mmCIF file of C-alpha atoms in Angstrom:
data_model
loop_
_atom_site.group_PDB
_atom_site.id
_atom_site.type_symbol
_atom_site.label_atom_id
_atom_site.label_comp_id
_atom_site.label_asym_id
_atom_site.label_seq_id
_atom_site.Cartn_x
_atom_site.Cartn_y
_atom_site.Cartn_z
ATOM 1 C CA MET A 1 126.450 111.067 125.429
ATOM 2 C CA PHE A 2 128.885 108.178 125.856
ATOM 3 C CA ARG A 3 129.002 106.834 129.420
ATOM 4 C CA MET A 4 131.308 104.156 130.815
ATOM 5 C CA TRP A 5 131.090 102.626 134.277
ATOM 6 C CA GLY A 6 134.317 101.494 135.943
ATOM 7 C CA LYS A 7 134.102 99.214 138.997
ATOM 8 C CA LEU A 8 136.722 97.699 141.306
ATOM 9 C CA TRP A 9 135.740 94.337 142.830
ATOM 10 C CA LYS A 10 137.325 92.449 145.724
ATOM 11 C CA ASP A 11 135.904 89.259 147.274
ATOM 12 C CA ASN A 12 132.635 89.706 145.322
ATOM 13 C CA HIS A 13 132.092 93.172 146.804
ATOM 14 C CA LEU A 14 132.057 96.443 144.918
ATOM 15 C CA VAL A 15 134.915 98.451 146.441
ATOM 16 C CA ARG A 16 134.810 101.566 144.281
ATOM 17 C CA ASP A 17 133.123 102.805 141.128
ATOM 18 C CA THR A 18 132.920 105.805 138.833
ATOM 19 C CA VAL A 19 131.078 106.852 135.696
ATOM 20 C CA ILE A 20 132.865 108.714 132.915
ATOM 21 C CA ASN A 21 130.826 110.916 130.546
ATOM 22 C CA ILE A 22 132.110 111.935 127.120
ATOM 23 C CA SER A 23 130.056 114.236 124.922
ATOM 24 C CA ASP A 24 132.703 114.925 122.253
ATOM 25 C CA TYR A 25 131.252 113.113 119.238
ATOM 26 C CA SER A 26 134.186 114.082 117.028
ATOM 27 C CA LEU A 27 135.955 111.094 118.637
ATOM 28 C CA SER A 28 135.439 107.564 117.366
ATOM 29 C CA ARG A 29 133.893 104.972 119.678
ATOM 30 C CA THR A 30 137.307 103.354 120.180
ATOM 31 C CA GLN A 31 138.832 106.693 121.162
ATOM 32 C CA MET A 32 135.982 107.266 123.631
ATOM 33 C CA VAL A 33 136.579 103.832 125.187
ATOM 34 C CA PHE A 34 140.319 104.438 125.594
ATOM 35 C CA GLN A 35 139.807 107.967 126.910
ATOM 36 C CA SER A 36 137.255 106.675 129.439
ATOM 37 C CA LEU A 37 139.601 103.887 130.539
ATOM 38 C CA GLU A 38 142.421 106.399 130.953
ATOM 39 C CA GLU A 39 140.230 108.631 133.145
ATOM 40 C CA ILE A 40 139.012 105.664 135.217
ATOM 41 C CA CYS A 41 142.596 104.520 135.826
ATOM 42 C CA TYR A 42 143.580 108.074 136.763
ATOM 43 C CA GLN A 43 140.740 108.344 139.301
ATOM 44 C CA PHE A 44 141.568 104.925 140.790
ATOM 45 C CA ASP A 45 145.350 105.617 140.683
ATOM 46 C CA LEU A 46 146.042 102.552 138.503
ATOM 47 C CA SER A 47 148.325 101.805 135.618
ATOM 48 C CA GLN A 48 146.671 101.151 132.269
ATOM 49 C CA PRO A 49 145.649 97.492 131.881
ATOM 50 C CA ILE A 50 146.766 95.462 128.892
ATOM 51 C CA TRP A 51 143.966 94.487 126.486
ATOM 52 C CA LEU A 52 144.219 90.761 125.843
ATOM 53 C CA ASP A 53 142.364 89.069 122.968
ATOM 54 C CA ALA A 54 139.757 87.711 125.384
ATOM 55 C CA ASN A 55 139.052 91.244 126.675
ATOM 56 C CA ILE A 56 138.629 92.589 123.165
ATOM 57 C CA ARG A 57 136.217 89.815 122.150
ATOM 58 C CA GLU A 58 134.189 90.149 125.362
ATOM 59 C CA PHE A 59 133.974 93.939 125.007
ATOM 60 C CA GLN A 60 132.915 93.718 121.360
ATOM 61 C CA ARG A 61 130.149 91.216 122.177
ATOM 62 C CA HIS A 62 128.773 92.577 125.445
ATOM 63 C CA ASP A 63 130.108 96.161 125.841
ATOM 64 C CA LYS A 64 131.628 94.883 129.082
ATOM 65 C CA THR A 65 134.945 93.329 130.134
ATOM 66 C CA ARG A 66 137.018 92.517 133.218
ATOM 67 C CA PHE A 67 140.705 93.194 133.763
ATOM 68 C CA SER A 68 142.272 90.843 136.323
ATOM 69 C CA ARG A 69 145.828 90.486 137.650
ATOM 70 C CA ASP A 70 146.940 89.110 134.273
ATOM 71 C CA ASN A 71 146.152 92.446 132.623
ATOM 72 C CA PHE A 72 148.279 94.610 134.915
ATOM 73 C CA VAL A 73 152.052 94.890 135.083
ATOM 74 C CA GLU A 74 152.075 95.881 138.756
ATOM 75 C CA GLU A 75 150.425 94.126 141.706
ATOM 76 C CA ILE A 76 146.793 95.157 142.263
ATOM 77 C CA PRO A 77 144.956 95.274 145.629
ATOM 78 C CA PHE A 78 141.632 94.061 144.165
ATOM 79 C CA ASP A 79 140.339 91.063 142.203
ATOM 80 C CA TYR A 80 139.409 92.798 138.957
ATOM 81 C CA LEU A 81 138.487 96.062 137.251
ATOM 82 C CA GLU A 82 135.236 95.869 135.307
ATOM 83 C CA LEU A 83 134.355 98.252 132.468
ATOM 84 C CA GLN A 84 130.853 98.558 131.084
ATOM 85 C CA VAL A 85 129.374 100.903 128.502
ATOM 86 C CA ILE A 86 126.053 102.086 129.931
ATOM 87 C CA GLU A 87 125.007 104.622 127.287
ATOM 88 C CA GLU A 88 125.946 105.550 123.746
#
């Protein structure tokens, strides 16, 4: 099972989090990541963040990345959204 943890942080405090589970192994890993991100953004009522090169490199190396104000088109009421793969 593929599991991704989405966390909203503000002032070094965890404001909200969720875990998305995907058990459809007909999807590629990339599709699972994007589907999880879409579900996390839906649950948090956010627009989709923009993947910058730094986010891609960080996610490839550590299975974890942070989306800050630079990654969103609209204003966000938190410091950053953190994604982390916790199980594959």
